[in-house]
Short mmCIF file of C-alpha atoms and ligand atoms in Angstrom, two decimals:
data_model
loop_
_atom_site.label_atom_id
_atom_site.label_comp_id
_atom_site.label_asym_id
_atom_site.label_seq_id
_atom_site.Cartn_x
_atom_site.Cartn_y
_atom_site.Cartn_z
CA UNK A 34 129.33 66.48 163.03
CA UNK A 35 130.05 64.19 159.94
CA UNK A 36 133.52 62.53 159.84
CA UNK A 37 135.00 64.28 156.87
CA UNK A 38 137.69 62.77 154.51
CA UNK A 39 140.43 64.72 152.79
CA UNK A 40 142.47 63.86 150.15
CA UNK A 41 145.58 65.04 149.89
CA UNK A 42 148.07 65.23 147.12
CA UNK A 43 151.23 64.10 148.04
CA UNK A 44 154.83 65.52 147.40
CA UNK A 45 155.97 69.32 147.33
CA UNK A 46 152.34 70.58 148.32
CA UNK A 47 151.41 68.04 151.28
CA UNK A 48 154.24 69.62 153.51
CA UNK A 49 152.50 72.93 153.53
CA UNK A 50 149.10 71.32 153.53
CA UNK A 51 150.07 69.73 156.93
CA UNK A 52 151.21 73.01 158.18
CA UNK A 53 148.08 75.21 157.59
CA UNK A 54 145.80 72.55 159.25
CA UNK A 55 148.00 72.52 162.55
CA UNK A 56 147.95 76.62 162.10
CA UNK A 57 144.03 75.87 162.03
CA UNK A 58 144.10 74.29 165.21
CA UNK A 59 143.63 70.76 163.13
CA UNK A 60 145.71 68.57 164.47
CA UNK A 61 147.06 66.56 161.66
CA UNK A 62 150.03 64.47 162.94
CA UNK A 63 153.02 66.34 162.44
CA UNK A 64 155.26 63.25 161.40
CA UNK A 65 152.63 61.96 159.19
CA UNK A 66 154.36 62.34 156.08
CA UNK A 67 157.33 60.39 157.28
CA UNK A 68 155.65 57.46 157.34
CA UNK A 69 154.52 55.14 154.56
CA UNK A 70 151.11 54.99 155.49
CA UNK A 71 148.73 56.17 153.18
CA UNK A 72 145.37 56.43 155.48
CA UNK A 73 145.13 58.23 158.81
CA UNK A 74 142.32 58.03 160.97
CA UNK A 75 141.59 61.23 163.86
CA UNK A 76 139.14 60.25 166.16
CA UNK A 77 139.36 63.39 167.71
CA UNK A 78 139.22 65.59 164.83
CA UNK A 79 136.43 63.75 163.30
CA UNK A 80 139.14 63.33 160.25
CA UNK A 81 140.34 60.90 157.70
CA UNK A 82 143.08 61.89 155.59
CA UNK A 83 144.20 59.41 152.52
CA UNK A 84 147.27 60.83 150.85
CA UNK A 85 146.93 60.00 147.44
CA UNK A 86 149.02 60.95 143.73
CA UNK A 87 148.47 64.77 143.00
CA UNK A 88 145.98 63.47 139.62
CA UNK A 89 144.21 61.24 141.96
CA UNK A 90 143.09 64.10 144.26
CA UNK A 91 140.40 65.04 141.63
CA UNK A 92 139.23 61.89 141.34
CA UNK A 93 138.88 60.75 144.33
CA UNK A 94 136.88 64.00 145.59
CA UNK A 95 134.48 63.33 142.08
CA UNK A 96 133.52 60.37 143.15
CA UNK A 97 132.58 61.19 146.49
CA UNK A 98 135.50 58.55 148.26
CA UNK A 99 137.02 61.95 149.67
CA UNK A 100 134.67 65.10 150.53
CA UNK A 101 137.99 67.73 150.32
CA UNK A 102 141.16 67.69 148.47
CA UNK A 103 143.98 69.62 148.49
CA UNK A 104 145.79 69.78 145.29
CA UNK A 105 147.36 72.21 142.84
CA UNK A 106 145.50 73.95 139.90
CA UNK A 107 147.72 72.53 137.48
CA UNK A 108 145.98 69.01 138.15
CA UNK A 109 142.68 70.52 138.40
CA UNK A 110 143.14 72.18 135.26
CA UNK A 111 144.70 68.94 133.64
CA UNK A 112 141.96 66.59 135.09
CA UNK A 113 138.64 69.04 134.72
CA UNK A 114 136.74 67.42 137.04
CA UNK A 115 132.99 68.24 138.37
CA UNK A 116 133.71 69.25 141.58
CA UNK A 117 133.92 72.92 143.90
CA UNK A 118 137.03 74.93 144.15
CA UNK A 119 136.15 76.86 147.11
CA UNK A 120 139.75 78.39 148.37
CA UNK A 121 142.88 79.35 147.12
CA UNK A 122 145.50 78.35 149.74
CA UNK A 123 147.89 80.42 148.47
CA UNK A 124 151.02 78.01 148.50
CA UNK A 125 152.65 75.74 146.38
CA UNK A 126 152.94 78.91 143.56
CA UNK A 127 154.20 78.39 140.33
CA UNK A 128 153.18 79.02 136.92
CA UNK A 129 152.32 77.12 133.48
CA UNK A 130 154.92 78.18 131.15
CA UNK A 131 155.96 77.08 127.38
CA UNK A 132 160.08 76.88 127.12
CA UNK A 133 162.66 75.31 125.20
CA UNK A 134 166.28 76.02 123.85
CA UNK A 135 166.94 79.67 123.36
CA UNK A 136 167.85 79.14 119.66
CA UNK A 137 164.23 77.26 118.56
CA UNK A 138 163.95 77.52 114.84
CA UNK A 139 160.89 80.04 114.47
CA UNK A 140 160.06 78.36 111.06
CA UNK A 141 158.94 75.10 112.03
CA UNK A 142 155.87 73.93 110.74
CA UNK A 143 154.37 73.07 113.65
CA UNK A 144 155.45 72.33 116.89
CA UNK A 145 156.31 69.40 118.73
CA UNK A 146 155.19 70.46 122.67
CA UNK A 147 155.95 67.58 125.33
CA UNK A 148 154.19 67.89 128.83
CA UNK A 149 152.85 66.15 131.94
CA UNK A 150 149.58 67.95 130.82
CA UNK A 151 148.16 67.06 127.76
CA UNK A 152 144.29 67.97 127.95
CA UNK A 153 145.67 71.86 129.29
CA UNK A 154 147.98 71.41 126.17
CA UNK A 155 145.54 70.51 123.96
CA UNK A 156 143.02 73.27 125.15
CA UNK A 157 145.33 75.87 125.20
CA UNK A 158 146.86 75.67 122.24
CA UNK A 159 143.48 74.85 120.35
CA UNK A 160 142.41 78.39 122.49
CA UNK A 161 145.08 79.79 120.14
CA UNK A 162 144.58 78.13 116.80
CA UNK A 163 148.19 76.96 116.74
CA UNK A 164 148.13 72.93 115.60
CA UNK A 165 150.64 71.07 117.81
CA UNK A 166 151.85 67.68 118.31
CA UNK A 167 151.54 66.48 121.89
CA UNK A 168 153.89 64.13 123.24
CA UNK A 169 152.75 63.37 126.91
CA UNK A 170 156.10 62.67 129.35
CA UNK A 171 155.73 61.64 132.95
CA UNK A 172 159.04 63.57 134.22
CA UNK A 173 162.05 65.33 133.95
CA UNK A 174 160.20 67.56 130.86
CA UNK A 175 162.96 69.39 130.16
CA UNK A 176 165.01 66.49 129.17
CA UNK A 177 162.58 66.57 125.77
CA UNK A 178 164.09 69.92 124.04
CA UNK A 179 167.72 68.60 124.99
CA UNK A 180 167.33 65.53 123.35
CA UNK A 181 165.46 66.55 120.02
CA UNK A 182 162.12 64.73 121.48
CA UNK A 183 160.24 67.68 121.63
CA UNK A 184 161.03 72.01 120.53
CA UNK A 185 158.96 72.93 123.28
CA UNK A 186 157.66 72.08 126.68
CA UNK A 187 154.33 73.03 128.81
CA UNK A 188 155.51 72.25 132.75
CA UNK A 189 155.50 73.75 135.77
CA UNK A 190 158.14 76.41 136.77
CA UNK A 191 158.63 77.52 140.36
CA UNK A 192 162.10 78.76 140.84
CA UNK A 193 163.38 78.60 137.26
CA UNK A 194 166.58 76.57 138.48
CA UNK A 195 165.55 73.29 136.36
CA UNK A 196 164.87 75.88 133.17
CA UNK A 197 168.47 77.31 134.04
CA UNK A 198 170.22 74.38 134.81
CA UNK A 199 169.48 72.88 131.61
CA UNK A 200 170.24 75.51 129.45
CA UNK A 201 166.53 76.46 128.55
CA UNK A 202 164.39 79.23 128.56
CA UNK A 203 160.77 80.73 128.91
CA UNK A 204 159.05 81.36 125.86
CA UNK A 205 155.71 82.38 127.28
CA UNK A 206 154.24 82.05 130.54
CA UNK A 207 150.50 81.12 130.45
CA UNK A 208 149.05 81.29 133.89
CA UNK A 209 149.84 81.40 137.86
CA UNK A 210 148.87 78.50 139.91
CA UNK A 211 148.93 77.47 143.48
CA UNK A 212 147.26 75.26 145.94
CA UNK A 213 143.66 74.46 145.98
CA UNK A 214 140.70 73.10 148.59
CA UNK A 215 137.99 71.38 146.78
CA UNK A 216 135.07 69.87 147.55
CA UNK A 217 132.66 67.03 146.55
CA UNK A 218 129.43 68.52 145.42
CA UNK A 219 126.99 65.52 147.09
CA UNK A 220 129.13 66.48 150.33
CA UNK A 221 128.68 70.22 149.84
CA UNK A 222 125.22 69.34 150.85
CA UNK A 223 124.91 66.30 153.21
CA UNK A 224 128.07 67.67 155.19
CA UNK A 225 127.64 71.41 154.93
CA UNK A 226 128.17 72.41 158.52
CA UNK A 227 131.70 70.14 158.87
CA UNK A 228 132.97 71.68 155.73
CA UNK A 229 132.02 74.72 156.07
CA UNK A 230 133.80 74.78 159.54
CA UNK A 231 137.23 73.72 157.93
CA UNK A 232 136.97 75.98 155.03
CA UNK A 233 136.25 78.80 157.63
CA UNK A 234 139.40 77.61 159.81
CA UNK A 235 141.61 77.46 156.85
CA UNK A 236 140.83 80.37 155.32
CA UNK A 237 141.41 82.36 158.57
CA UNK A 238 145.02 81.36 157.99
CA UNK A 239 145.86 82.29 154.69
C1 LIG B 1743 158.65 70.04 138.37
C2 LIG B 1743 158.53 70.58 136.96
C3 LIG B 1743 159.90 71.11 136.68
C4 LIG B 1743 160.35 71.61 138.05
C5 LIG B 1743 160.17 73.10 138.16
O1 LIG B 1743 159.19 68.77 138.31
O2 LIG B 1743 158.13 69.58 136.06
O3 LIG B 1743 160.74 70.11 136.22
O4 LIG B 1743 159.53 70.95 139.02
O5 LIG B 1743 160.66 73.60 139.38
P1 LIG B 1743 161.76 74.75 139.44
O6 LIG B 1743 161.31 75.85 138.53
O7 LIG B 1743 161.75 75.18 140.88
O8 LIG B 1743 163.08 74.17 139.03
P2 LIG B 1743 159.18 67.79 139.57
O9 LIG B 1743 160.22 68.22 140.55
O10 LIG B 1743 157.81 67.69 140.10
O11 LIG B 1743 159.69 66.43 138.98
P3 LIG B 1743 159.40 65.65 137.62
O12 LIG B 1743 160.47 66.07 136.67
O13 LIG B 1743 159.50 64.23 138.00
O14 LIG B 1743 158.03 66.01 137.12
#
């Protein structure tokens, strides 16, 4: 068997990541994300797991560096990379959504739409034939409408309690999300029986 690498996207989804390998019967250390090591090698697993930033994922697994990565769709649709999504895994849900204040002026030439995800911006609202300035943020999006940055913000909403906390709303939700395995397509090949053999594990468990 070839020694596989994963990449895994660290943060809210690596938690649950860690969880369905042990379910799996792949021992991933248990403590692992307590630590500040970012590479860990098992032996017995024939494993190498480098947890990386959740954009990195996709580039790491395109360039062959990692043959799997676990990472949400929001970053694979953000990134667009040429690689296989071959499983759902079913956590880390959420959804795109476009929100803002409840009272947003409805005559406004054209809007100003801040977001961690400006390529799924772009493309979406291009889909739609809406023009749009795009003001990229790396955080705390829903700061933008408060502060008369933005009228509107593309992000991530799980819960809702950031939306609600801030006084903001949902104008439109745009698509569910959730976890993702993908795979290096050179890998798909050279490796096929080791990947297939964790796909099949994982997806026993979801
Ligand atoms: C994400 C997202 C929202 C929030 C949504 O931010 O950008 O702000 O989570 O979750 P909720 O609906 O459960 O409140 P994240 O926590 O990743 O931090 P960030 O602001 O630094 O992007």
């Amino acid at each position: 068997m070839d020694k596989i690498c994963i990449a895994m996207a660290k943060g809210r989804l690596a938690k649950e990541a860690v969880k369905l390998f042990r379910s799996a019967d792949i021992n991933l250390f248990e403590d692992m994300l307590k630590s500040r090591k970012l590479i860990f090698h098992l032996p017995d697993e024939n494993l190498e797991i480098i947890l990386v930033k959740p954009a990195d994922v996709p580039i790491y697994v395109e360039y062959g560096t990692a043959d799997l990565g676990i990472v949400g769709k929001d970053t694979l649709l953000e990134e667009n990379r040429d690689l296989y999504e071959v499983l759902d895994l079913k956590f880390g849900r959420c959804r795109f959504s476009l929100a803002g204040l409840p009272n947003r002026k409805k005559t406004l030439l054209q809007r100003k739409v801040a977001t961690k995800y400006p390529n799924f911006t772009r493309r979406f609202f291009r889909s739609k034939g809406e023009p749009v300035e795009i003001i990229k943020l790396n955080g705390s999006i829903e700061l933008a409408p408060l502060t008369g940055l933005a009228d509107t913000i593309l992000d991530i909403v799980q819960t809702g309690r950031t939306l609600k906390e801030n006084g903001l709303i949902v104008y439109e939700d745009i698509r569910k999300l959730s976890a993702r395995l993908v795979v290096n397509k050179v890998s798909m090949k050279t490796s096929q029986k080791s990947i297939t053999r964790i796909i099949e594990a994982l997806e026993d468990q979801i």
